[in-house]
Amino acid sequence: MTKGYWKKSIGVLTGVLLLSSVLAGCGNSSESSTASGSTGGTSETVIYDWQNADSYVYKMSEQLAKEYNERKDATTTMKVQHIPGTDRYYPKLNAELAANAGPDVFVSHAAGKLKTYADSGRIMDLTEILNADPEWKKSFTSGAFNLLTFDNKVYAIPTAFATVPLFYNKEIFAKYNLTPPTTYEELKNVIKVLKDNGVTPFAFGAKESWTSALFSEMVANRIGGDEPFNKLMEGTGTWMDPSYIQTGNVMNELRDMGAFPSGFLGLDNTAITNMFKNGEAAMFVMGSWAVGSVEAADSKVQGKIGIAKFPTFEGGKGDLNTWLGQPSYNLVIRANTKNKDAALEYIKAWTSNDVQTKLAEENGDIPAVNVKLDKDKVPAVAQDLQKEMSDMKGMFIFYDVGLGAKIGDEYNTTIQAILAGQAPEEAFQSLEQFTQDNKE
């Protein structure tokens, strides 16, 4: 990596608009954390993220901080504190912000999650900063700030976008003469063939509720289309919509037919990513942020991964070409930071031509700014994803992002509860009551 990360000049990016329409949703998980609280004084600029030590983004953030700290004109010491797993990250962050303290810079999901911080007044309005640097502002892909803007004010800077495909192991599929399923009936047939041959169909876990919820959101969209969730986003919908009850039934059907690994309720994101990465499961429904891990040098499925769209349901209102996604890694500055200049430099470094190119070519990320990429360097699976998305008709956002932390996280735990044995009707009735009780 070069010192060029810290140059002010922002490069140009082309051809990514399709992929950058609208993440978590979701953070990586791990067992350990090196994070500790800080008020972000003038001697130290603290950055929080949810990365674990195996991720490319973890290494990039450490490198950027190191490069700043080695500068002779550095006015502060940058320190990145990693709090792996959003189930640990957000509670710690929220507690510190509530006390009017916390990091100088932190990562946040978009839409409802970010709006909570904006409404609280704890984060900086970046609109004037962007307007004061038109070259930087226009370097972003069209629509990049759509889910980061409230009341015409921009509150976060996107560094990457994410979407959710169905990853599959091409070697396993070829061995059993299988093709990627385009309908639910085809998917059930694939699962049966795999089970009959002793192969785990899906790398899937529910220890972290967001991983199973993400899968269920694809099911719900294929069954009910966009309308049920859009109405919930508008405050006029209901979780008792038949499409959600059917979604719960489908998740149970998949569980009961053995589509998920034994002990899946105890498997977290790291475990299921490694399961697919090690060739221990044939399919994986996960965000594009997993590309870097499953295509890493130590992956047993490197070069063997296919990309497919999530299948449709007979009689369903959803479209095969509708994708789940969002701006996935967004940087925010705390409103009362004493290190605004250093914080802004850190964020700008992430959106530089050099860093954005490396994120795309070395990690398979979808860039947030206009950069020209060398197709020979972009992971093949990332290129396949772009091809699959070339006829995209629409995109919907992760529920726990679009609905905000309180209701969105409750949806996640509702799916978790259904998979653990609660009846879908009962679970969604409880979620409906919770939603009514917690409407703003």
C-alpha positions in Angstrom: 0.0 0.0 0.0 1.2 3.5 -0.8 1.4 6.8 0.9 -0.9 8.0 -1.9 -3.9 7.0 0.3 -3.5 10.3 2.0 -3.4 12.5 -1.1 -6.3 14.8 -1.4 -6.9 14.1 -5.1 -9.9 11.8 -5.7 -9.9 9.6 -8.7 -12.6 8.8 -11.1 -14.9 5.7 -11.1 -17.1 4.4 -13.9 -19.7 1.7 -14.4 -20.7 1.0 -10.8 -24.0 2.9 -10.6 -26.0 -0.3 -11.2 -24.4 -2.0 -8.3 -24.5 1.0 -6.0 -28.2 1.5 -5.8 -28.5 0.7 -2.2 -25.8 -3.2 3.7 -25.3 -5.6 7.0 -26.4 -5.7 6.4 -24.2 -6.8 8.5 -20.9 -6.9 10.3 -18.4 -9.6 10.7 -18.1 -11.5 14.0 -15.4 -12.9 16.1 -14.7 -14.0 19.7 -12.4 -11.3 20.8 -12.3 -7.5 20.9 -9.6 -5.0 21.6 -11.9 -2.0 21.9 -12.0 0.4 24.8 -13.9 3.6 25.3 -12.5 7.0 24.6 -13.7 10.6 24.4 -11.5 11.3 21.4 -9.3 14.0 22.9 -6.9 16.1 21.0 -3.9 13.7 21.6 -5.8 10.7 20.1 -8.3 10.3 17.3 -10.3 7.1 17.9 -12.1 5.2 15.2 -14.5 2.3 15.8 -15.4 -0.4 13.4 -16.9 -3.9 13.6 -14.2 -5.8 11.7 -12.4 -8.9 12.8 -8.7 -9.5 12.2 -9.2 -11.8 9.2 -11.0 -9.2 7.1 -9.4 -7.1 4.4 -11.1 -4.0 5.7 -9.5 -4.5 9.1 -6.1 -4.5 7.6 -6.9 -1.5 5.4 -8.0 0.6 8.4 -4.9 -0.3 10.3 -2.7 0.7 7.4 -4.4 4.0 6.9 -4.0 4.9 10.6 -0.4 3.8 10.5 0.3 6.0 7.5 -1.2 9.0 9.1 0.7 8.4 12.4 4.0 8.3 10.5 3.4 11.7 8.9 5.6 14.5 10.2 2.6 16.9 10.1 0.3 14.6 12.1 -1.6 16.6 14.7 -2.9 13.6 16.6 -2.4 9.8 16.9 -5.0 7.7 15.1 -6.1 4.5 16.8 -8.6 2.1 15.3 -10.5 0.0 17.8 -12.2 -3.1 16.4 -15.3 -4.4 18.1 -16.2 -7.5 16.0 -19.8 -8.4 15.7 -22.6 -5.9 15.4 -24.3 -7.5 18.4 -21.4 -6.2 20.5 -20.5 -3.1 18.4 -23.7 -1.2 18.6 -24.5 -1.6 22.3 -21.0 -0.3 23.2 -21.2 2.6 20.7 -24.7 3.6 21.7 -23.8 3.6 25.4 -20.9 5.9 24.8 -22.7 8.3 22.5 -25.6 8.5 25.0 -23.0 9.7 27.5 -21.9 12.4 24.9 -18.6 10.5 24.5 -17.4 7.8 22.1 -15.1 7.6 19.1 -14.3 10.5 16.8 -15.2 8.4 13.7 -17.3 5.3 13.6 -18.9 2.9 11.1 -22.7 2.8 10.7 -25.3 1.1 8.6 -27.5 3.4 6.5 -31.2 4.4 6.5 -33.0 3.9 9.8 -29.9 2.9 11.8 -28.1 6.1 10.8 -31.2 8.3 11.2 -31.3 7.4 14.9 -27.9 9.0 15.3 -28.8 12.0 13.1 -32.0 12.6 15.1 -30.1 12.5 18.4 -27.7 15.2 17.3 -24.7 13.1 18.2 -23.2 13.0 14.7 -21.9 15.7 12.3 -23.8 17.1 9.4 -21.4 16.7 6.5 -23.3 18.6 3.8 -21.3 21.8 4.0 -18.0 19.8 4.0 -19.0 18.0 0.8 -20.2 21.3 -0.8 -16.9 22.9 0.0 -15.1 20.2 -1.9 -17.0 19.8 -5.1 -14.3 17.5 -6.7 -14.7 15.1 -3.8 -18.5 15.3 -3.9 -18.9 14.6 -7.6 -16.5 11.6 -7.4 -19.2 9.5 -5.8 -21.5 7.3 -7.8 -25.0 8.7 -8.5 -27.4 8.0 -5.7 -24.5 7.2 -3.3 -26.0 9.4 -0.5 -29.7 8.5 -0.9 -29.8 6.4 2.2 -27.4 8.6 4.1 -29.4 11.8 3.8 -32.2 13.1 6.1 -33.9 16.5 5.7 -31.5 17.3 2.9 -28.5 16.8 5.2 -25.8 14.2 4.6 -24.6 12.4 7.7 -22.2 9.7 6.5 -19.7 8.9 3.7 -20.1 5.6 1.9 -17.0 3.6 1.2 -18.6 0.4 -0.4 -21.9 -1.1 -1.4 -23.2 -4.6 -0.8 -25.8 -6.9 -2.2 -26.9 -10.5 -1.5 -26.5 -13.2 -4.0 -26.7 -17.0 -3.6 -23.2 -18.3 -3.7 -22.8 -21.9 -4.8 -19.9 -24.4 -5.0 -19.6 -25.1 -8.7 -17.6 -28.2 -8.0 -20.2 -29.8 -5.8 -23.0 -28.8 -8.2 -21.1 -30.4 -11.2 -20.4 -33.6 -9.2 -24.2 -34.2 -8.7 -25.3 -32.7 -12.1 -27.1 -29.8 -10.4 -27.9 -26.4 -11.8 -28.5 -23.2 -9.8 -32.2 -23.2 -8.8 -34.5 -20.4 -10.2 -37.6 -21.5 -8.3 -38.3 -22.8 -4.8 -39.4 -26.2 -6.2 -36.0 -26.5 -8.0 -34.3 -25.4 -4.8 -36.0 -28.2 -2.8 -34.9 -30.7 -5.4 -31.3 -29.5 -5.1 -31.5 -29.8 -1.3 -32.8 -33.4 -1.6 -30.1 -34.5 -3.9 -27.4 -32.9 -1.7 -28.9 -34.4 1.4 -29.1 -37.9 -0.2 -25.4 -37.6 -0.9 -24.4 -36.5 2.5 -23.7 -32.9 1.6 -24.8 -30.0 3.7 -27.0 -27.8 1.4 -26.6 -24.4 3.1 -23.9 -22.8 5.2 -26.4 -21.2 7.6 -26.5 -20.1 11.2 -28.7 -18.2 13.6 -26.5 -17.6 16.6 -26.3 -14.0 15.3 -29.9 -13.2 14.5 -29.1 -11.0 11.4 -27.6 -13.9 9.4 -30.8 -15.9 9.4 -32.9 -12.8 9.1 -31.0 -11.8 5.9 -31.9 -15.2 4.3 -35.6 -14.8 5.4 -35.8 -11.3 3.8 -35.0 -12.8 0.4 -37.8 -15.4 1.0 -40.2 -12.7 2.0 -39.5 -10.5 -1.0 -39.9 -13.4 -3.4 -43.3 -14.3 -1.8 -44.8 -10.9 -1.3 -42.9 -8.6 -3.5 -41.9 -5.1 -2.5 -45.2 -3.8 -1.2 -45.5 -5.5 2.3 -42.1 -4.1 3.4 -42.5 -0.8 1.7 -45.8 -0.3 3.7 -44.0 -1.2 6.9 -41.3 1.4 6.1 -44.1 3.9 5.6 -45.8 3.0 8.8 -48.9 1.6 7.2 -48.0 -2.1 6.9 -48.5 -5.1 9.1 -46.3 -8.1 10.1 -49.5 -10.1 9.9 -49.4 -9.9 6.1 -49.8 -13.4 4.7 -46.4 -13.2 3.0 -44.6 -13.0 6.4 -46.5 -15.9 7.9 -45.6 -17.9 4.7 -42.0 -16.8 5.1 -41.9 -18.3 8.6 -43.4 -21.5 7.3 -40.8 -21.7 4.5 -37.9 -21.2 6.9 -39.3 -24.0 9.0 -39.8 -26.2 6.0 -36.2 -25.7 5.0 -35.0 -26.4 8.6 -37.1 -29.6 8.8 -35.9 -31.0 5.4 -32.3 -30.6 6.5 -31.3 -27.6 4.4 -29.3 -26.1 7.3 -26.4 -27.7 9.1 -26.7 -29.6 12.4 -26.6 -27.2 15.3 -27.2 -24.1 13.1 -28.7 -22.2 16.0 -25.3 -22.1 17.6 -23.4 -21.0 14.4 -22.3 -17.4 14.0 -21.2 -15.5 10.8 -17.6 -16.5 11.1 -18.5 -20.2 11.5 -20.8 -20.3 8.4 -18.4 -18.3 6.3 -15.7 -20.8 7.1 -18.0 -23.6 6.4 -18.6 -22.5 2.9 -15.0 -21.4 2.5 -13.8 -24.9 3.5 -16.1 -26.6 1.0 -18.3 -28.1 3.7 -21.6 -26.7 2.3 -22.9 -26.3 -1.3 -24.6 -22.9 -1.0 -24.4 -19.7 1.0 -26.8 -16.8 1.1 -24.7 -13.8 2.3 -23.7 -10.3 1.4 -21.1 -9.5 -1.2 -18.8 -8.5 1.7 -18.1 -12.2 2.0 -16.3 -12.3 -1.4 -12.9 -11.3 0.1 -13.1 -14.2 2.7 -14.4 -17.0 0.4 -11.9 -16.1 -2.3 -9.0 -15.6 0.0 -5.7 -17.5 -0.6 -6.5 -20.0 2.1 -10.0 -20.8 0.8 -10.6 -24.3 -0.4 -13.3 -23.0 -2.9 -11.2 -20.3 -4.4 -12.1 -20.2 -8.1 -14.9 -22.7 -7.6 -17.7 -20.2 -6.6 -20.7 -19.5 -8.7 -23.2 -16.6 -8.3 -27.0 -17.1 -8.7 -30.1 -15.1 -8.0 -32.3 -16.1 -5.1 -35.2 -18.3 -6.5 -38.8 -17.3 -6.9 -41.9 -18.9 -5.5 -44.9 -20.2 -7.4 -47.6 -17.6 -7.1 -45.2 -15.2 -5.5 -45.2 -11.5 -6.3 -41.4 -11.1 -6.1 -39.1 -10.8 -9.1 -36.0 -12.9 -9.7 -34.1 -9.7 -10.6 -34.9 -7.8 -7.4 -31.8 -7.7 -5.1 -31.3 -7.1 -1.4 -28.6 -4.5 -0.7 -27.4 -1.1 0.5 -24.4 1.2 1.1 -22.6 -1.2 3.5 -19.7 0.6 5.1 -20.4 4.2 6.0 -18.1 6.5 8.0 -19.6 9.0 10.5 -18.0 11.8 12.5 -19.1 12.5 16.1 -20.6 15.9 16.4 -18.4 17.2 19.2 -15.1 15.7 18.2 -12.1 17.8 18.9 -10.3 16.3 16.0 -12.5 17.2 13.0 -9.6 17.7 10.5 -8.0 14.4 11.3 -11.3 12.6 11.2 -12.1 14.1 7.8 -8.7 13.1 6.5 -9.3 9.5 7.6 -12.6 9.4 5.8 -11.3 11.0 2.6 -8.5 8.4 2.6 -11.1 5.7 2.3 -12.7 7.3 -0.7 -9.4 8.0 -2.5 -8.9 6.5 -6.0 -6.1 4.2 -4.7 -8.0 2.7 -1.8 -11.3 2.3 -3.7 -9.4 0.5 -6.5 -7.7 -1.8 -4.0 -11.0 -2.6 -2.2 -12.6 -3.6 -5.5 -9.7 -5.4 -7.1 -8.3 -7.1 -4.0 -11.4 -7.6 -1.9 -14.2 -7.7 -4.5 -16.0 -4.7 -3.0 -18.5 -2.6 -5.0 -16.8 0.9 -4.9 -18.6 4.0 -3.7 -16.8 6.4 -6.0 -16.0 6.4 -9.7 -12.9 4.4 -10.3 -11.6 2.6 -13.4 -11.0 -1.0 -12.6 -8.7 -3.6 -14.2 -11.1 -6.5 -14.9 -8.1 -8.9 -14.8 -7.6 -7.9 -11.2 -11.2 -8.0 -9.9 -12.1 -11.4 -8.4 -14.0 -13.5 -10.9 -16.8 -14.1 -8.5 -17.2 -10.3 -8.2 -17.4 -10.0 -12.0 -20.0 -12.8 -12.1 -22.0 -10.8 -9.5 -22.0 -7.8 -11.7 -23.1 -9.9 -14.7 -26.0 -11.4 -12.7 -27.1 -7.9 -11.6 -26.9 -6.4 -15.2 -30.7 -6.9 -15.6 -31.6 -5.8 -12.0 -35.1 -4.4 -11.8 -35.0 -3.1 -8.2 -33.4 -3.3 -4.8 -34.7 -3.4 -1.3 -32.8 -2.6 1.9 -32.0 -4.9 4.9 -34.8 -4.8 7.4 -32.7 -3.9 10.4 -31.3 -1.0 8.5 -34.4 0.3 6.8 -36.6 0.0 9.9 -34.0 1.2 12.4 -32.3 -0.7 15.2 -35.3 -1.2 17.6 -37.9 -2.7 15.2 -35.4 -4.1 12.7 -33.5 -6.0 15.4 -36.8 -7.3 16.7 -37.5 -8.7 13.3 -34.2 -10.5 13.4 -34.9 -12.1 16.7 -38.4 -13.0 15.5 -36.9 -15.2 12.7 -34.4 -16.6 15.2 -37.4 -17.6 17.5 -39.3 -19.2 14.6 -36.3 -21.3 13.7 -36.0 -22.3 17.4 -39.6 -23.6 17.4 -42.0 -20.7 17.9 -45.1 -20.8 15.6 -44.8 -18.1 12.8 -48.3 -16.7 13.5 -47.5 -16.3 17.2 -44.0 -14.8 16.5 -45.2 -12.3 14.0 -48.2 -11.3 16.2 -45.7 -10.5 18.9 -43.6 -8.5 16.4 -46.7 -6.6 15.3 -47.5 -5.7 18.9 -43.9 -4.6 19.5 -44.0 -2.5 16.4 -47.2 -0.8 17.4 -45.8 -0.1 20.8 -42.6 1.4 19.5 -43.8 3.5 16.6 -42.4 7.0 16.7 
